mmCIF file of C-alpha atoms in Angstrom:
data_model
loop_
_atom_site.group_PDB
_atom_site.id
_atom_site.type_symbol
_atom_site.label_atom_id
_atom_site.label_comp_id
_atom_site.label_asym_id
_atom_site.label_seq_id
_atom_site.Cartn_x
_atom_site.Cartn_y
_atom_site.Cartn_z
ATOM 1 C CA GLU A 88 88.979 -39.646 4.329
ATOM 2 C CA ALA A 89 89.604 -38.010 7.689
ATOM 3 C CA GLY A 90 87.724 -34.833 8.389
ATOM 4 C CA VAL A 91 88.900 -31.647 10.028
ATOM 5 C CA THR A 92 90.199 -32.339 13.504
ATOM 6 C CA GLN A 93 90.690 -29.943 16.387
ATOM 7 C CA PHE A 94 92.540 -30.232 19.656
ATOM 8 C CA PRO A 95 91.708 -29.939 22.468
ATOM 9 C CA SER A 96 87.980 -30.489 22.475
ATOM 10 C CA HIS A 97 87.641 -28.502 25.692
ATOM 11 C CA SER A 98 89.897 -26.117 27.565
ATOM 12 C CA VAL A 99 89.328 -24.390 30.877
ATOM 13 C CA ILE A 100 91.861 -21.717 31.820
ATOM 14 C CA GLU A 101 92.089 -18.744 34.114
ATOM 15 C CA LYS A 102 92.084 -15.174 32.966
ATOM 16 C CA GLY A 103 95.576 -14.101 32.012
ATOM 17 C CA GLN A 104 96.756 -17.543 30.980
ATOM 18 C CA THR A 105 97.699 -18.631 27.493
ATOM 19 C CA VAL A 106 95.894 -21.221 25.412
ATOM 20 C CA THR A 107 96.824 -22.698 22.066
ATOM 21 C CA LEU A 108 94.251 -24.368 19.866
ATOM 22 C CA ARG A 109 95.201 -26.651 17.029
ATOM 23 C CA CYS A 110 93.456 -27.493 13.775
ATOM 24 C CA ASP A 111 94.350 -30.185 11.263
ATOM 25 C CA PRO A 112 92.558 -29.625 7.958
ATOM 26 C CA ILE A 113 91.469 -32.242 5.480
ATOM 27 C CA SER A 114 94.510 -33.456 3.583
ATOM 28 C CA GLY A 115 95.066 -31.477 0.404
ATOM 29 C CA HIS A 116 92.938 -28.517 1.443
ATOM 30 C CA ASP A 117 94.841 -25.300 0.863
ATOM 31 C CA ASN A 118 92.257 -23.108 2.541
ATOM 32 C CA LEU A 119 91.952 -23.061 6.307
ATOM 33 C CA TYR A 120 89.583 -20.885 8.312
ATOM 34 C CA TRP A 121 89.009 -20.052 11.950
ATOM 35 C CA TYR A 122 85.608 -19.040 13.283
ATOM 36 C CA ARG A 123 84.284 -18.379 16.765
ATOM 37 C CA ARG A 124 80.903 -18.580 18.417
ATOM 38 C CA VAL A 125 80.598 -16.626 21.628
ATOM 39 C CA MET A 126 77.771 -17.219 24.106
ATOM 40 C CA GLY A 127 75.236 -18.606 21.629
ATOM 41 C CA LYS A 128 75.609 -15.697 19.232
ATOM 42 C CA GLU A 129 76.448 -15.894 15.557
ATOM 43 C CA ILE A 130 79.383 -17.896 14.334
ATOM 44 C CA LYS A 131 81.871 -15.213 13.351
ATOM 45 C CA PHE A 132 84.797 -15.345 10.958
ATOM 46 C CA LEU A 133 88.264 -14.812 12.411
ATOM 47 C CA LEU A 134 90.719 -15.442 9.603
ATOM 48 C CA HIS A 135 91.547 -17.297 6.410
ATOM 49 C CA PHE A 136 94.784 -18.969 5.365
ATOM 50 C CA VAL A 137 95.715 -20.010 1.874
ATOM 51 C CA LYS A 138 98.480 -22.505 2.411
ATOM 52 C CA GLU A 139 100.782 -20.767 4.906
ATOM 53 C CA SER A 140 99.720 -17.210 4.030
ATOM 54 C CA LYS A 141 97.136 -15.186 5.887
ATOM 55 C CA GLN A 142 94.677 -14.142 3.218
ATOM 56 C CA ASP A 143 92.240 -12.292 5.441
ATOM 57 C CA GLU A 144 92.535 -11.674 9.165
ATOM 58 C CA SER A 145 89.915 -8.959 9.365
ATOM 59 C CA GLY A 146 87.899 -10.891 11.927
ATOM 60 C CA MET A 147 90.620 -11.246 14.539
ATOM 61 C CA PRO A 148 89.348 -9.457 17.653
ATOM 62 C CA ASN A 149 92.638 -7.930 18.820
ATOM 63 C CA ASN A 150 96.368 -8.537 19.090
ATOM 64 C CA ARG A 151 95.930 -11.080 21.871
ATOM 65 C CA PHE A 152 95.056 -13.555 19.143
ATOM 66 C CA LEU A 153 97.797 -15.025 16.975
ATOM 67 C CA ALA A 154 97.217 -17.593 14.256
ATOM 68 C CA GLU A 155 99.880 -19.510 12.407
ATOM 69 C CA ARG A 156 99.961 -22.191 9.771
ATOM 70 C CA THR A 157 103.434 -23.588 9.540
ATOM 71 C CA GLY A 158 104.245 -25.215 6.209
ATOM 72 C CA GLY A 159 100.682 -24.839 5.065
ATOM 73 C CA THR A 160 99.494 -27.873 6.997
ATOM 74 C CA TYR A 161 98.022 -27.625 10.488
ATOM 75 C CA SER A 162 97.215 -24.325 12.120
ATOM 76 C CA THR A 163 97.374 -23.009 15.663
ATOM 77 C CA LEU A 164 95.438 -20.210 17.262
ATOM 78 C CA LYS A 165 96.993 -18.770 20.389
ATOM 79 C CA VAL A 166 95.216 -16.514 22.822
ATOM 80 C CA GLN A 167 97.595 -14.626 25.111
ATOM 81 C CA PRO A 168 96.613 -13.440 27.629
ATOM 82 C CA ALA A 169 93.096 -14.861 27.698
ATOM 83 C CA GLU A 170 90.214 -12.688 28.880
ATOM 84 C CA LEU A 171 86.751 -13.674 30.099
ATOM 85 C CA GLU A 172 85.126 -12.547 26.845
ATOM 86 C CA ASP A 173 87.247 -15.009 24.868
ATOM 87 C CA SER A 174 85.103 -17.872 26.118
ATOM 88 C CA GLY A 175 83.239 -19.636 23.349
ATOM 89 C CA VAL A 176 83.551 -22.337 20.743
ATOM 90 C CA TYR A 177 86.355 -22.004 18.227
ATOM 91 C CA PHE A 178 85.717 -23.719 14.928
ATOM 92 C CA CYS A 179 88.175 -24.555 12.224
ATOM 93 C CA ALA A 180 87.174 -25.280 8.644
ATOM 94 C CA SER A 181 89.017 -26.200 5.483
ATOM 95 C CA SER A 182 88.284 -26.224 1.776
ATOM 96 C CA GLN A 183 89.922 -27.033 -1.497
ATOM 97 C CA ALA A 184 91.095 -24.289 -3.812
ATOM 98 C CA GLY A 185 88.465 -23.056 -6.244
ATOM 99 C CA SER A 186 85.612 -20.628 -6.578
ATOM 100 C CA ARG A 187 82.899 -23.125 -5.683
ATOM 101 C CA GLU A 188 84.512 -24.427 -2.576
ATOM 102 C CA THR A 189 82.639 -25.854 0.350
ATOM 103 C CA GLN A 190 84.016 -25.330 3.811
ATOM 104 C CA TYR A 191 84.117 -28.442 5.995
ATOM 105 C CA PHE A 192 84.078 -27.832 9.710
ATOM 106 C CA GLY A 193 85.804 -29.479 12.610
ATOM 107 C CA PRO A 194 84.112 -30.334 15.901
ATOM 108 C CA GLY A 195 85.268 -27.148 17.571
ATOM 109 C CA THR A 196 87.196 -26.373 20.740
ATOM 110 C CA ARG A 197 85.104 -25.189 23.647
ATOM 111 C CA LEU A 198 87.108 -22.599 25.578
ATOM 112 C CA LEU A 199 86.104 -21.387 29.008
ATOM 113 C CA VAL A 200 88.061 -18.567 30.610
ATOM 114 C CA LEU A 201 87.443 -18.182 34.348
ATOM 115 C CA ALA B 154 78.257 -4.929 4.838
ATOM 116 C CA GLN B 155 76.873 -8.380 4.362
ATOM 117 C CA SER B 156 74.475 -9.937 6.843
ATOM 118 C CA VAL B 157 72.265 -12.967 7.252
ATOM 119 C CA SER B 158 69.013 -12.992 9.196
ATOM 120 C CA GLN B 159 67.307 -16.046 10.569
ATOM 121 C CA HIS B 160 64.078 -14.854 12.081
ATOM 122 C CA ASN B 161 63.114 -18.029 13.872
ATOM 123 C CA HIS B 162 65.331 -18.626 16.872
ATOM 124 C CA HIS B 163 63.529 -21.697 18.148
ATOM 125 C CA VAL B 164 61.016 -23.845 16.296
ATOM 126 C CA ILE B 165 59.131 -26.729 17.863
ATOM 127 C CA LEU B 166 57.306 -29.211 15.648
ATOM 128 C CA SER B 167 55.728 -32.609 15.949
ATOM 129 C CA GLU B 168 56.973 -35.475 13.813
ATOM 130 C CA ALA B 169 55.583 -35.482 10.270
ATOM 131 C CA ALA B 170 54.952 -31.737 10.328
ATOM 132 C CA SER B 171 56.322 -29.638 7.501
ATOM 133 C CA LEU B 172 59.249 -27.337 8.105
ATOM 134 C CA GLU B 173 60.246 -24.002 6.679
ATOM 135 C CA LEU B 174 63.099 -22.001 8.194
ATOM 136 C CA GLY B 175 63.546 -18.478 6.992
ATOM 137 C CA CYS B 176 66.838 -16.974 5.842
ATOM 138 C CA ASN B 177 67.333 -13.521 4.384
ATOM 139 C CA TYR B 178 70.667 -12.142 3.323
ATOM 140 C CA SER B 179 72.171 -8.824 2.446
ATOM 141 C CA TYR B 180 75.153 -8.999 0.129
ATOM 142 C CA GLY B 181 76.071 -7.023 -2.951
ATOM 143 C CA GLY B 182 78.320 -9.523 -4.689
ATOM 144 C CA THR B 183 77.832 -12.905 -6.314
ATOM 145 C CA VAL B 184 75.639 -14.901 -3.989
ATOM 146 C CA ASN B 185 76.757 -18.292 -2.764
ATOM 147 C CA LEU B 186 74.467 -19.625 -0.046
ATOM 148 C CA PHE B 187 74.663 -22.522 2.373
ATOM 149 C CA TRP B 188 72.673 -24.268 5.036
ATOM 150 C CA TYR B 189 74.631 -26.059 7.735
ATOM 151 C CA VAL B 190 73.264 -28.218 10.533
ATOM 152 C CA GLN B 191 74.707 -29.079 13.927
ATOM 153 C CA TYR B 192 73.199 -32.136 15.561
ATOM 154 C CA PRO B 193 73.579 -32.454 19.337
ATOM 155 C CA GLY B 194 77.177 -33.257 20.187
ATOM 156 C CA GLN B 195 78.304 -33.205 16.583
ATOM 157 C CA HIS B 196 80.131 -30.778 14.340
ATOM 158 C CA LEU B 197 78.677 -28.491 11.706
ATOM 159 C CA GLN B 198 77.677 -30.393 8.582
ATOM 160 C CA LEU B 199 76.690 -29.107 5.175
ATOM 161 C CA LEU B 200 73.029 -29.673 4.326
ATOM 162 C CA LEU B 201 72.972 -28.001 0.933
ATOM 163 C CA LYS B 202 74.432 -25.148 -1.070
ATOM 164 C CA TYR B 203 73.553 -22.823 -3.912
ATOM 165 C CA PHE B 204 76.069 -21.341 -6.326
ATOM 166 C CA SER B 205 74.145 -20.847 -9.548
ATOM 167 C CA GLY B 206 71.611 -22.489 -11.833
ATOM 168 C CA ASP B 207 68.390 -24.062 -10.607
ATOM 169 C CA PRO B 208 67.230 -21.959 -7.649
ATOM 170 C CA LEU B 209 65.658 -25.003 -6.029
ATOM 171 C CA VAL B 210 68.460 -26.908 -4.361
ATOM 172 C CA LYS B 211 68.122 -30.364 -2.903
ATOM 173 C CA GLY B 212 70.319 -31.496 -0.070
ATOM 174 C CA ILE B 213 70.806 -34.437 2.217
ATOM 175 C CA LYS B 214 68.144 -36.058 4.388
ATOM 176 C CA GLY B 215 65.251 -34.744 2.319
ATOM 177 C CA PHE B 216 65.975 -31.056 2.824
ATOM 178 C CA GLU B 217 65.663 -28.485 0.085
ATOM 179 C CA ALA B 218 66.034 -24.727 -0.202
ATOM 180 C CA GLU B 219 64.868 -22.155 -2.703
ATOM 181 C CA PHE B 220 66.908 -19.146 -3.710
ATOM 182 C CA ILE B 221 64.592 -16.217 -4.451
ATOM 183 C CA LYS B 222 66.758 -13.368 -5.651
ATOM 184 C CA SER B 223 63.979 -10.766 -5.617
ATOM 185 C CA LYS B 224 63.309 -11.490 -1.954
ATOM 186 C CA PHE B 225 66.957 -11.970 -0.922
ATOM 187 C CA SER B 226 65.846 -15.241 0.625
ATOM 188 C CA PHE B 227 67.098 -18.810 0.864
ATOM 189 C CA ASN B 228 64.528 -20.626 2.976
ATOM 190 C CA LEU B 229 65.059 -24.204 4.070
ATOM 191 C CA ARG B 230 62.205 -26.691 3.744
ATOM 192 C CA LYS B 231 61.385 -30.283 4.535
ATOM 193 C CA PRO B 232 57.944 -31.753 3.905
ATOM 194 C CA SER B 233 57.919 -34.107 6.889
ATOM 195 C CA VAL B 234 60.320 -33.788 9.812
ATOM 196 C CA GLN B 235 61.575 -36.602 11.988
ATOM 197 C CA TRP B 236 62.702 -36.661 15.600
ATOM 198 C CA SER B 237 66.262 -37.087 14.319
ATOM 199 C CA ASP B 238 66.069 -33.660 12.652
ATOM 200 C CA THR B 239 66.335 -32.031 16.073
ATOM 201 C CA ALA B 240 69.372 -29.801 15.666
ATOM 202 C CA GLU B 241 70.528 -26.235 15.185
ATOM 203 C CA TYR B 242 70.381 -24.935 11.621
ATOM 204 C CA PHE B 243 72.562 -22.161 10.226
ATOM 205 C CA CYS B 244 72.186 -20.204 7.033
ATOM 206 C CA ALA B 245 75.354 -18.644 5.619
ATOM 207 C CA VAL B 246 76.511 -16.529 2.706
ATOM 208 C CA LEU B 247 80.001 -16.764 1.255
ATOM 209 C CA ARG B 248 81.819 -13.492 0.763
ATOM 210 C CA SER B 249 84.622 -13.521 -1.765
ATOM 211 C CA SER B 250 87.150 -10.775 -2.385
ATOM 212 C CA GLY B 251 89.982 -11.839 -4.625
ATOM 213 C CA SER B 252 91.203 -15.073 -3.116
ATOM 214 C CA ALA B 253 89.922 -14.176 0.354
ATOM 215 C CA ARG B 254 86.845 -16.038 1.497
ATOM 216 C CA GLN B 255 84.666 -15.919 4.572
ATOM 217 C CA LEU B 256 81.281 -17.214 5.574
ATOM 218 C CA THR B 257 78.806 -14.914 7.266
ATOM 219 C CA PHE B 258 76.343 -16.881 9.367
ATOM 220 C CA GLY B 259 72.890 -16.190 10.663
ATOM 221 C CA SER B 260 72.256 -16.539 14.370
ATOM 222 C CA GLY B 261 70.957 -20.076 13.962
ATOM 223 C CA THR B 262 67.570 -21.724 14.467
ATOM 224 C CA GLN B 263 67.146 -24.423 17.051
ATOM 225 C CA LEU B 264 64.668 -27.013 15.784
ATOM 226 C CA THR B 265 63.068 -29.367 18.271
ATOM 227 C CA VAL B 266 60.980 -32.205 16.865
ATOM 228 C CA LEU B 267 58.687 -33.885 19.329
ATOM 229 C CA PRO B 268 58.121 -37.634 18.922
#
């Protein structure tokens, strides 16, 4: 069974540019999450999808971040325009529906904003 | 607000030494706890989890953790570490509100095992 995949693995952009990160969850997983780790700090929650619906986006830093999950399959996270403080590792995770779910993580996308 | 504290930021051990990594949480709801590990160059992997029942949880690669409700702790242990256990370890608590879910992580503990 394929795990959670993320693309790209690395991205280097200049301040003010736009970047789109993609996450493909494990097949059949309704729940999809985005997390971020900035400069070696804690891994922080960004948002949670159930199928195509945003269930909780309380962790999104500001309106420069836009997440979508078209058709309840893969998800994209767009940062527009990117700022220096957006640099970090963006993780995606997915889980099956249920109260005792385990979240399985992807390898992350390392974003560097110059 | 929920939080997770990992007091050891960097631990250095020799092979065969015993390991205990501390994790304390603050959360008012039903407690679901996890330990994840990130080996160099790899993605986060689940080591073990606690939802209910026996507070002593056994995970992969010989790791175990004990949930002590009175101490709000979920410490990770391994009786004898190997060089291959060098990694960063994260404790996390799952927050649930209706169908919304999110993990709150500790700051991580970098474990270095010397050969």
